[in-house]
Amino acid sequence: MGSLSALDCTAGSEDEGGVLPYPPARRDESVVDDYHGVQVSDPYRCCILPVCGKAAQKEKTCCLCVFCFGRLEDPDSEETKAFVEKQVELADSVLETCELREKLKGKITKLFDHPRYDAPSRRGDKYFYFHNTGLQPQSVLYVQDGLQGEAEVLLDPNALSDDGTVSLGPFSVSEDGNYLAYGLSSSGSDWITIKVMRVEDKTVEEDTISWAKFTGISWTHDNRGFFYSRYPAPKDGEKLDAGTETNINLYQESYYHFLGTDQAEDILCWRDQENPKHRFDATVADDGKHLLLYTHEGCDPVNKVYYCDISALPGPGGLHGFKESNNGTDLLPFIKLVDDFDAKYAAVANDGTAFTFLTNKDAPRYKLVRVDLTDPSSWADVVPESDKDVLEIARAVDGEKLVLSYLSDVKSVLQVRELKTGEFLHQLPVDIGTVTRVSARRQDGVAFIGFTSFLSPGIIYQCDLGSGVPEMKVFREIHVAGFDRSEFQGKQVFVTSKDGTKFPIFIGSKKGIKLDGSNPCLLYGYGGFTVSITPAFSVSRVALAKHLGAVFCIANIRGGGEYGEEWHKAGSLAKKQNVFDDFISAGEYLVSHGYTRPGKLCIEGGSNGGLLVGACVNQRPDLFGCALAHVGVMDMLRFHRFTIGHAWTTDFGCSNEEEEFHWLIK
């Protein structure tokens, strides 16, 4: 821990004098899959006899039924549980020998114990925001009347279960600020149950929505209910989820729920039985009259856009009249605006049938366009694509203005423009770092802007856009006891990858470190799914730098969104190796410039970043002393068979396709 170097689990530790007793996993050499004529052994899957027949038993091969799990693919099997428990025991036995562990834990705990806030948002005459007093596992949702009102706890997720296994998911406040709809998940599950609370007296209503997953919540402006998405309920006898469910998720549907009614009475708004992998997000537009239906297929930044004028539905009372008139037999009469997956579209504002969208259509760094629903073939640029910077956030505010947040060499730049013309009005001053959120709607004259950086724990700015030149006033600033930013330094450098491509990395450390290769170094990366890894404050990294002299680095490698869609595509599918090459080049740069040496270089990443770490430590084991791969996507031939894994094929490819199989297997 003191040097962030790894123990050699095969040759043993010199200090321990022997080989670490890593728990054995039983192998079954009979499990072999045929991928387009290539035989691939999978000895640790060891599939249980499937229920669908005797053929698999005779041939001693897996039938590939998604409802049949083997040992290490089934997290609930007793053998898997025992294997994991032994891994935990081994890890604990090694960590217990680290003299610095408890001291470092105390330092990190002390640094973490500081109040944190999120930018507030307004609904009706109330403001809502999250606040954490310091060491609370989950932040608490507060409400107050106006900015000067007394804040009250509205929902404390930490009090929802004795063991802390219930967490808050998506939530939405009604337009009048009187109701909160919120999703709860248990034991780390993706499944959520949506509940409704009356804000005034914090009464939880009887409304209960089950089997929702991968959904938003969008209220109609009459405050009578909300749209959400869900999957069909499991069949009788089908395994229920306890946080470890792995069944594939198909046939999502969009619904509308009326307050005070049973879920069985909800309106089925949209489904697509011919495309079971499609996911839907129904969102009420600014005017409250139009409903936008976004359809997603994978994780690429592309979607379809349909719309429905819910104010013009047949029968009296809009959605209520529609429900009564058709007895639930018809879907909402959506009209297709964009009916292919060639680009991403996100509505920013609308005036009647004239809609402004943020899109990457013919603009890999994004732009703003406008279209009138009465003339869907005519699209006009409002804010053209930048030559270099990526347009990340666009908010319509103060009636006729826009607040835009660009990413310029992985650092945020803020602008104010005219909504109708796109004309530039002001640049808002922010330090080198990341704009995390712009909290405002079109009817708001004041925007709250969240900001962070490697050396700034967090600032929330209050920006009045209705008074001449807008001023960025500090509304709240987060302070960390014991942290003095003057003790640290940070910089951005550009590294050349294997194929000559340059990419940036951020390097942070205490001031005055020696570049003699003696420093432990933590290198973090992601490189996928258009995710941009931007400067952000980290208590744990600060603790490592302050107390262990560690250097911490962020590599902005290909596959992410730091330079737009072209940057993303340069690190996905057949070009995924570019991501690994970039990360390896970042490690080589840190070693060659004296920041660290291989034995003290630790790489870290999670999910897609876990895949990154796994690939790099296998390709260049000589370069790294430690590898931290969190929840990594490691089985690149079968990931698409479980939960929402099929959506990841847009970045990875799929072993079902012969060409893509050969990308994955190498």
XYZ file of C-alpha atoms in Angstrom:
666
model
C 0.000 0.000 0.000
C 2.830 2.347 0.872
C 4.280 2.034 -2.605
C 1.070 1.046 -4.427
C 2.950 -1.927 -5.801
C 1.408 -5.338 -6.329
C 2.163 -8.576 -4.574
C 3.232 -11.390 -6.872
C 0.558 -13.995 -6.262
C 2.251 -16.688 -8.334
C 5.851 -16.488 -7.150
C 4.955 -15.502 -3.600
C 6.009 -12.545 -1.486
C 9.558 -12.333 -0.129
C 8.165 -10.972 3.123
C 5.727 -13.865 3.474
C 8.250 -16.422 2.293
C 5.842 -18.378 0.107
C 3.055 -18.474 -2.426
C -0.185 -16.734 -1.513
C -2.971 -19.326 -1.092
C -5.188 -18.014 -3.892
C -8.503 -19.921 -3.820
C -8.737 -22.567 -6.550
C -11.650 -22.622 -8.976
C -12.774 -25.954 -10.362
C -12.210 -26.324 -14.104
C -14.423 -28.196 -16.535
C -12.616 -28.714 -19.813
C -15.780 -30.041 -21.479
C -17.272 -26.558 -21.850
C -16.224 -25.525 -25.355
C -18.104 -23.113 -27.627
C -17.915 -22.946 -31.405
C -17.662 -19.374 -32.680
C -17.752 -19.365 -36.461
C -15.550 -22.450 -36.631
C -13.215 -21.393 -33.816
C -13.291 -23.604 -30.708
C -13.135 -21.547 -27.502
C -12.804 -23.262 -24.135
C -14.616 -21.738 -21.148
C -13.541 -24.011 -18.265
C -14.780 -21.811 -15.419
C -18.334 -21.447 -16.672
C -19.028 -25.144 -16.051
C -22.695 -25.028 -16.993
C -25.270 -26.924 -14.970
C -27.431 -29.307 -16.978
C -29.977 -27.080 -18.730
C -33.657 -27.699 -18.296
C -34.283 -27.583 -22.041
C -33.251 -31.110 -22.974
C -30.775 -33.977 -22.920
C -28.812 -32.989 -26.004
C -26.428 -30.797 -24.067
C -25.805 -33.604 -21.567
C -24.967 -36.018 -24.364
C -22.661 -33.610 -26.151
C -21.260 -32.182 -22.881
C -21.620 -28.655 -24.175
C -23.620 -25.645 -23.015
C -26.915 -25.024 -24.769
C -26.357 -21.246 -24.358
C -29.822 -20.836 -22.846
C -29.912 -17.439 -21.130
C -31.992 -18.831 -18.273
C -29.395 -21.493 -17.484
C -26.407 -20.348 -15.465
C -23.134 -22.055 -14.715
C -21.059 -21.723 -11.572
C -19.173 -18.478 -12.091
C -21.879 -17.018 -14.314
C -24.412 -17.568 -11.548
C -23.640 -15.232 -8.633
C -26.198 -17.047 -6.474
C -24.714 -20.536 -6.756
C -23.197 -21.890 -3.544
C -19.917 -22.655 -5.310
C -19.590 -19.092 -6.589
C -20.421 -17.659 -3.169
C -17.793 -19.862 -1.521
C -15.182 -18.830 -4.113
C -15.903 -15.122 -3.550
C -15.772 -15.520 0.234
C -12.347 -17.150 -0.033
C -11.161 -14.283 -2.226
C -12.328 -11.820 0.410
C -10.545 -13.779 3.139
C -7.303 -13.738 1.144
C -7.566 -10.010 0.458
C -8.240 -9.289 4.129
C -5.281 -11.400 5.216
C -2.940 -9.421 2.942
C -4.378 -6.011 3.800
C -4.084 -6.729 7.512
C -0.293 -6.788 7.117
C -0.258 -3.190 5.837
C 0.937 -0.947 8.656
C -0.258 2.213 6.932
C -3.799 1.009 6.244
C -5.516 2.186 9.422
C -3.581 5.456 9.472
C -4.503 6.161 5.874
C -8.131 5.187 6.549
C -8.244 7.737 9.360
C -6.815 10.474 7.146
C -9.252 9.723 4.311
C -12.210 9.555 6.723
C -11.291 12.941 8.169
C -11.054 14.479 4.693
C -14.362 12.929 3.611
C -16.122 14.380 6.638
C -17.108 17.698 5.059
C -20.502 19.068 3.949
C -21.395 18.798 0.251
C -24.185 20.338 -1.806
C -25.664 19.981 -5.273
C -27.038 22.860 -7.334
C -30.688 23.596 -6.432
C -33.575 23.377 -8.891
C -36.914 25.203 -8.749
C -40.423 23.794 -9.076
C -43.333 26.097 -8.314
C -42.185 28.360 -5.490
C -39.943 25.705 -3.927
C -36.271 24.836 -4.317
C -34.957 21.271 -4.114
C -31.355 20.167 -3.623
C -29.187 17.365 -2.234
C -26.964 17.820 0.797
C -24.558 15.478 2.577
C -23.318 16.446 6.031
C -20.077 14.568 5.479
C -20.050 10.830 6.090
C -23.624 9.995 5.133
C -23.656 7.027 2.703
C -26.245 8.799 0.509
C -26.986 12.485 0.098
C -30.298 13.725 1.493
C -32.955 15.563 -0.550
C -33.988 18.917 0.951
C -36.771 21.374 0.113
C -37.217 25.038 1.005
C -39.675 27.824 0.167
C -37.695 30.321 -1.920
C -33.955 30.797 -1.579
C -34.348 32.402 1.840
C -36.704 29.807 3.298
C -35.769 27.295 5.963
C -34.532 24.031 4.476
C -36.256 20.803 5.513
C -35.415 17.177 4.872
C -37.770 15.852 2.215
C -36.328 12.381 1.648
C -33.438 10.722 3.468
C -32.404 7.569 1.564
C -30.214 6.532 4.502
C -33.332 5.943 6.591
C -35.053 3.677 4.060
C -33.466 0.470 5.380
C -31.625 -0.624 8.499
C -28.697 -2.087 6.579
C -28.350 0.718 4.020
C -29.105 -1.510 1.025
C -31.951 0.654 -0.338
C -30.820 3.531 -2.542
C -32.485 6.422 -4.331
C -32.673 6.205 -8.123
C -34.409 8.513 -10.612
C -36.690 11.182 -9.187
C -38.819 14.055 -10.454
C -40.826 16.856 -8.832
C -44.189 17.871 -10.301
C -44.488 21.254 -12.021
C -46.298 22.839 -9.077
C -43.748 21.468 -6.602
C -46.400 19.531 -4.693
C -45.398 15.939 -5.478
C -42.166 13.961 -5.626
C -41.983 10.741 -7.661
C -38.884 8.731 -6.815
C -37.397 5.333 -7.585
C -35.906 2.990 -4.991
C -33.570 0.068 -5.636
C -32.524 -2.680 -3.235
C -29.294 -4.632 -2.830
C -27.616 -2.948 -5.792
C -30.321 -4.009 -8.236
C -31.116 -2.133 -11.446
C -34.805 -2.766 -10.790
C -36.561 0.159 -9.140
C -39.891 0.658 -7.420
C -41.389 4.114 -7.985
C -43.185 5.764 -5.083
C -44.899 9.165 -4.711
C -44.616 11.619 -1.818
C -46.745 14.673 -1.085
C -44.188 17.426 -0.494
C -46.247 19.570 1.904
C -46.568 16.991 4.665
C -44.089 14.352 3.388
C -46.826 11.744 3.190
C -45.986 8.724 1.022
C -48.975 7.950 -1.189
C -50.305 4.481 -2.018
C -48.992 4.708 -5.619
C -46.478 1.926 -6.308
C -44.841 1.243 -9.683
C -43.007 -2.076 -10.012
C -40.634 -3.587 -12.593
C -39.271 -0.247 -13.755
C -35.678 -0.179 -14.980
C -33.506 2.185 -17.058
C -36.175 4.873 -16.879
C -36.720 8.551 -16.306
C -39.796 10.148 -14.734
C -41.562 13.026 -16.490
C -44.637 14.802 -15.082
C -47.411 16.275 -17.182
C -47.914 19.982 -16.498
C -51.366 19.405 -15.014
C -49.577 17.568 -12.160
C -51.962 14.606 -12.479
C -49.352 11.972 -13.274
C -46.099 11.048 -14.969
C -44.511 9.005 -17.752
C -42.062 6.186 -17.027
C -40.695 3.015 -18.667
C -40.820 -0.564 -17.432
C -40.309 -4.178 -18.458
C -42.897 -6.982 -18.350
C -43.228 -8.569 -14.920
C -41.347 -11.863 -14.496
C -43.299 -14.994 -15.302
C -44.493 -17.248 -12.518
C -41.586 -19.188 -11.115
C -38.972 -16.988 -12.795
C -36.076 -15.966 -10.597
C -36.625 -12.652 -8.810
C -33.805 -10.174 -8.445
C -31.885 -9.694 -5.231
C -29.219 -7.462 -6.681
C -27.521 -10.298 -8.579
C -30.084 -10.984 -11.327
C -28.521 -11.548 -14.740
C -31.493 -12.250 -17.032
C -31.471 -10.330 -20.283
C -33.774 -7.282 -20.423
C -36.073 -7.106 -23.457
C -39.387 -5.517 -24.522
C -39.333 -2.295 -22.523
C -42.587 -0.308 -22.657
C -43.549 3.314 -21.966
C -46.450 4.034 -19.587
C -48.347 6.939 -18.020
C -49.420 6.734 -14.383
C -52.301 8.730 -12.900
C -51.831 9.766 -9.269
C -53.968 7.799 -6.842
C -54.564 4.826 -9.131
C -53.297 1.263 -9.288
C -50.449 0.475 -11.678
C -52.761 -1.915 -13.531
C -54.705 1.142 -14.735
C -51.670 2.893 -16.265
C -51.833 3.836 -19.943
C -49.559 1.831 -22.215
C -48.152 4.653 -24.363
C -45.673 2.841 -26.580
C -44.176 -0.576 -27.270
C -42.319 -2.166 -30.193
C -42.642 -5.945 -30.252
C -40.554 -6.171 -33.419
C -37.540 -4.557 -31.715
C -37.233 -6.106 -28.238
C -33.917 -4.408 -27.449
C -35.252 -0.867 -27.895
C -35.499 1.363 -24.815
C -37.826 4.343 -24.480
C -37.749 7.683 -22.721
C -40.959 9.750 -22.814
C -40.384 13.411 -21.872
C -42.873 16.271 -21.651
C -41.669 19.331 -23.589
C -41.387 22.865 -22.188
C -44.861 23.872 -23.334
C -46.520 20.946 -21.553
C -48.435 20.089 -24.718
C -45.955 17.975 -26.642
C -44.657 14.610 -25.522
C -41.310 13.541 -26.995
C -40.495 9.848 -27.244
C -36.784 9.066 -27.530
C -35.924 5.531 -28.671
C -32.495 4.050 -27.947
C -31.063 0.798 -29.233
C -27.566 0.559 -27.772
C -25.148 2.904 -26.050
C -24.105 4.886 -29.108
C -25.098 8.588 -29.037
C -27.971 8.048 -31.493
C -31.740 7.925 -31.042
C -35.076 8.209 -32.791
C -37.514 11.026 -31.973
C -41.304 10.739 -32.142
C -43.789 13.276 -30.784
C -47.411 13.464 -29.717
C -49.576 16.519 -29.000
C -51.140 15.269 -25.778
C -53.303 18.401 -25.529
C -55.100 17.346 -28.729
C -55.854 13.731 -27.779
C -59.387 12.540 -28.574
C -61.930 12.735 -25.768
C -62.195 15.370 -23.032
C -59.371 15.818 -20.539
C -56.287 14.932 -22.579
C -54.686 11.702 -21.339
C -57.591 10.951 -19.012
C -60.048 11.262 -21.864
C -57.798 9.161 -24.093
C -57.777 6.408 -21.471
C -61.545 6.438 -21.142
C -62.200 6.576 -24.879
C -60.063 3.665 -26.059
C -60.162 1.309 -23.048
C -56.397 0.901 -23.219
C -56.431 -0.771 -26.630
C -54.486 1.874 -28.591
C -51.036 3.344 -28.140
C -50.581 7.100 -28.122
C -50.701 8.521 -31.673
C -47.010 9.386 -31.992
C -45.747 11.052 -35.174
C -42.285 10.173 -36.450
C -39.850 13.092 -36.623
C -36.558 11.141 -36.759
C -36.981 7.450 -37.554
C -33.438 6.128 -37.847
C -30.404 5.787 -35.618
C -28.051 8.116 -37.469
C -27.530 10.802 -34.797
C -28.416 11.957 -31.297
C -31.184 14.503 -30.685
C -32.112 16.140 -27.363
C -34.735 18.870 -27.131
C -33.546 22.136 -25.584
C -36.676 24.304 -25.977
C -39.792 24.759 -28.061
C -42.151 27.561 -29.098
C -45.279 25.819 -30.249
C -44.242 23.469 -33.028
C -40.764 25.052 -33.435
C -38.227 22.870 -31.573
C -34.553 23.502 -30.836
C -32.425 20.354 -30.532
C -28.871 19.597 -29.440
C -27.548 17.115 -32.001
C -24.457 15.494 -33.485
C -26.114 15.126 -36.902
C -23.293 15.981 -39.350
C -21.577 17.553 -36.322
C -19.411 15.164 -34.253
C -18.721 18.002 -31.770
C -22.458 18.834 -31.572
C -24.487 21.874 -32.546
C -27.946 23.392 -32.027
C -30.560 23.098 -34.755
C -34.206 24.098 -35.161
C -37.071 22.371 -36.910
C -40.785 23.089 -37.158
C -42.937 20.007 -36.720
C -45.158 21.270 -39.523
C -42.176 21.150 -41.911
C -40.035 18.243 -40.661
C -37.830 18.181 -43.743
C -36.329 21.618 -43.023
C -33.668 21.839 -40.308
C -31.646 25.023 -39.692
C -28.479 25.559 -37.665
C -28.898 27.867 -34.671
C -25.422 27.433 -33.137
C -23.086 25.734 -35.639
C -20.545 23.116 -34.637
C -17.348 24.526 -33.133
C -14.102 23.989 -35.015
C -12.508 22.372 -31.966
C -14.667 22.374 -28.832
C -17.432 19.932 -27.903
C -20.844 21.343 -26.986
C -21.871 19.324 -23.912
C -24.696 21.237 -22.200
C -27.382 23.551 -23.600
C -30.032 25.077 -21.332
C -32.751 27.534 -22.319
C -33.041 30.148 -19.548
C -34.587 33.532 -18.837
C -37.087 33.244 -21.662
C -34.923 33.832 -24.723
C -31.365 32.969 -23.678
C -29.126 29.927 -23.781
C -26.387 28.835 -21.402
C -23.921 26.615 -23.253
C -21.088 24.589 -21.745
C -18.299 23.535 -24.100
C -15.420 21.139 -23.481
C -12.189 22.697 -24.738
C -9.202 20.348 -24.399
C -11.116 18.677 -21.554
C -11.757 21.957 -19.703
C -15.161 23.663 -19.455
C -16.009 26.946 -21.195
C -19.337 28.734 -20.526
C -21.223 30.983 -22.946
C -24.521 32.873 -23.016
C -26.279 33.181 -26.387
C -29.601 34.233 -27.877
C -32.023 31.326 -28.150
C -33.646 32.299 -31.444
C -30.571 33.459 -33.360
C -27.696 31.739 -31.561
C -25.945 35.115 -31.342
C -23.064 35.190 -28.838
C -23.759 37.453 -25.848
C -21.324 36.721 -23.013
C -18.590 34.385 -21.845
C -18.965 33.411 -18.200
C -15.734 33.215 -16.186
C -14.838 29.802 -14.745
C -11.500 28.400 -13.612
C -9.754 25.460 -15.267
C -12.032 22.565 -14.382
C -15.442 21.040 -15.023
C -18.949 22.479 -15.138
C -20.881 19.608 -13.572
C -24.397 20.989 -13.981
C -26.410 23.971 -15.211
C -29.593 23.990 -13.132
C -32.219 26.242 -14.724
C -35.271 26.115 -16.933
C -36.599 28.525 -19.503
C -38.847 30.330 -17.021
C -35.944 30.860 -14.594
C -34.022 34.133 -14.659
C -31.354 32.676 -12.376
C -29.159 29.695 -13.208
C -27.197 27.670 -10.665
C -23.943 26.296 -12.059
C -21.969 23.495 -10.413
C -18.185 23.499 -10.808
C -15.264 21.364 -9.646
C -11.600 20.761 -10.450
C -8.680 18.716 -9.177
C -7.974 21.420 -6.586
C -11.524 22.712 -5.983
C -13.886 20.515 -3.918
C -16.856 22.279 -5.455
C -18.481 25.649 -6.070
C -22.106 26.441 -6.902
C -22.414 29.727 -8.760
C -25.591 31.813 -8.874
C -25.877 33.600 -12.204
C -28.591 36.224 -12.758
C -29.208 36.253 -16.504
C -31.801 39.004 -16.458
C -29.512 41.850 -15.416
C -27.241 43.169 -18.164
C -23.864 41.464 -17.994
C -24.426 38.307 -15.916
C -22.302 37.945 -12.815
C -21.084 34.639 -11.419
C -21.697 34.918 -7.672
C -20.643 32.160 -5.307
C -23.861 30.684 -3.909
C -22.170 27.877 -1.973
C -18.575 26.701 -1.793
C -17.462 23.362 -0.433
C -14.525 23.395 1.985
C -12.508 20.381 3.087
C -10.865 20.641 6.487
C -7.168 19.903 6.254
C -6.965 20.482 2.506
C -4.763 23.361 1.380
C -4.739 23.680 -2.387
C -1.492 25.656 -2.270
C 0.313 22.442 -1.307
C -0.590 20.777 -4.595
C 0.020 21.254 -8.281
C -1.711 20.082 -11.418
C -0.989 20.295 -15.111
C -2.074 18.931 -18.460
C 0.391 17.351 -20.883
C -0.075 15.776 -24.296
C 1.227 12.270 -24.967
C 1.889 10.580 -28.312
C 0.288 7.169 -28.745
C 1.582 4.195 -30.721
C 0.065 5.401 -34.010
C 1.159 9.024 -33.564
C -2.146 10.338 -32.162
C -1.751 12.910 -29.387
C -4.003 12.794 -26.339
C -4.022 14.693 -23.027
C -3.395 13.490 -19.517
C -3.810 15.455 -16.307
C -1.106 15.021 -13.656
C -1.582 16.035 -10.019
C 0.784 15.806 -7.064
C 2.220 17.633 -4.095
C 4.442 20.539 -5.046
C 8.170 19.911 -5.198
C 8.167 16.188 -5.940
C 11.332 14.757 -7.460
C 11.088 13.237 -10.919
C 13.459 10.399 -10.108
C 11.065 7.494 -10.557
C 10.553 7.036 -6.837
C 6.921 8.186 -6.613
C 3.971 5.793 -6.414
C 1.586 6.708 -9.216
C -2.122 6.081 -9.812
C -3.211 6.263 -13.476
C -6.972 6.278 -14.157
C -8.732 5.753 -17.487
C -12.053 4.840 -19.107
C -12.001 5.197 -22.891
C -15.471 4.285 -24.092
C -19.139 5.071 -24.655
C -18.465 8.807 -25.283
C -17.774 9.284 -21.551
C -15.513 12.271 -20.887
C -13.229 12.052 -17.834
C -12.890 15.684 -16.797
C -11.080 17.365 -13.859
C -12.853 16.641 -10.570
C -11.929 16.724 -6.903
C -11.167 13.402 -5.214
C -10.600 13.121 -1.469
C -8.916 9.728 -1.786
C -6.470 10.931 -4.433
C -5.614 13.992 -2.366
C -4.955 11.727 0.634
C -2.655 9.494 -1.422
C -0.753 12.522 -2.699
C -0.479 14.211 0.696
C 0.415 11.248 2.879
C 2.088 8.793 0.501
C 3.620 11.188 -2.010
C 1.595 9.620 -4.814
C 1.133 11.155 -8.261
C -2.422 10.852 -9.613
C -3.162 10.998 -13.327
C -6.212 11.005 -15.609
C -5.718 9.820 -19.200
C -8.190 11.222 -21.752
C -7.826 8.357 -24.191
C -9.768 7.572 -27.352
C -13.186 5.985 -27.015
C -14.411 8.767 -24.728
C -16.248 11.948 -25.643
C -13.517 14.473 -24.858
C -13.172 15.522 -28.511
C -16.560 14.512 -29.856
C -17.943 11.568 -31.745
C -14.878 11.090 -33.984
C -12.769 10.610 -30.831
C -15.291 8.063 -29.592
C -15.369 6.077 -32.823
C -11.554 6.033 -32.966
C -11.658 3.847 -29.850
C -14.616 1.539 -30.416
C -15.450 -1.658 -32.320
C -12.565 -2.673 -34.606
C -10.482 0.237 -33.248
C -10.722 -0.696 -29.560
C -7.009 -1.513 -29.463
C -6.337 2.224 -29.849
C -7.765 2.689 -26.344
C -5.334 0.197 -24.863
C -2.425 1.637 -26.845
C -3.216 5.130 -25.548
C -3.348 3.989 -21.934
C -0.114 2.036 -22.262
C 1.519 5.110 -23.839
C 0.361 7.187 -20.865
C 2.073 4.727 -18.526
C 5.253 4.792 -20.608
C 5.245 8.610 -20.520
C 4.984 8.691 -16.717
C 7.886 6.254 -16.394
C 10.112 7.901 -19.026
C 9.616 11.364 -17.496
C 10.552 10.228 -14.009
C 7.159 10.438 -12.326
C 7.295 6.786 -11.318
C 8.673 3.375 -12.271
C 6.821 0.214 -13.354
C 6.866 -1.367 -9.910
C 5.110 1.688 -8.481
C 2.674 2.381 -11.315
C -0.914 1.405 -10.500
C -3.655 1.536 -13.151
C -7.340 1.868 -12.299
C -10.663 1.791 -14.120
C -14.250 0.609 -13.690
C -16.786 -1.107 -15.966
C -15.492 -0.330 -19.476
C -12.453 1.028 -17.625
C -12.154 -2.350 -15.887
C -11.878 -3.944 -19.328
C -9.214 -1.340 -20.139
C -7.176 -2.285 -17.074
C -7.605 -6.014 -17.710
C -6.460 -5.711 -21.315
C -3.470 -3.495 -20.515
C -2.150 -5.567 -17.633
C -2.268 -8.618 -19.911
C -0.642 -6.849 -22.864
C 2.054 -5.093 -20.822
C 2.509 -6.826 -17.446
C 6.050 -5.451 -17.291
C 4.787 -1.847 -17.179
C 2.487 -2.001 -14.171
C 2.975 -2.946 -10.555
C -0.693 -2.981 -9.623
C -4.022 -3.177 -11.433
C -7.399 -2.113 -9.982
C -10.177 -3.306 -12.288
C -13.575 -2.451 -10.819
C -16.672 -4.322 -12.119
C -14.907 -4.844 -15.430
C -16.535 -6.174 -18.596
C -14.205 -9.149 -18.894
C -16.029 -11.898 -20.826
C -16.038 -10.217 -24.212
C -17.671 -13.201 -25.932
C -20.768 -13.555 -23.715
C -21.465 -10.188 -22.057
C -24.369 -9.495 -24.437
C -26.352 -12.428 -23.039
C -26.986 -10.871 -19.643
C -28.988 -7.917 -18.238
C -28.511 -4.886 -20.509
C -25.248 -6.157 -22.011
C -26.777 -6.263 -25.490
C -26.717 -2.442 -25.470
C -22.921 -2.447 -25.136
C -22.388 -4.143 -28.495
C -22.449 -0.693 -30.138
C -19.055 -0.037 -28.520
C -17.578 -3.538 -28.329
C -19.147 -5.534 -31.143
C -20.779 -8.939 -30.642
C -19.393 -12.461 -30.893
C -22.521 -13.529 -32.808
C -21.088 -11.710 -35.831
C -18.052 -13.407 -37.353
C -16.076 -10.245 -38.143
C -16.772 -8.781 -34.717
C -15.888 -12.063 -33.004
C -12.388 -11.813 -34.445
C -12.037 -8.253 -33.055
C -13.017 -9.535 -29.630
C -11.042 -12.769 -29.492
C -7.723 -11.115 -30.282
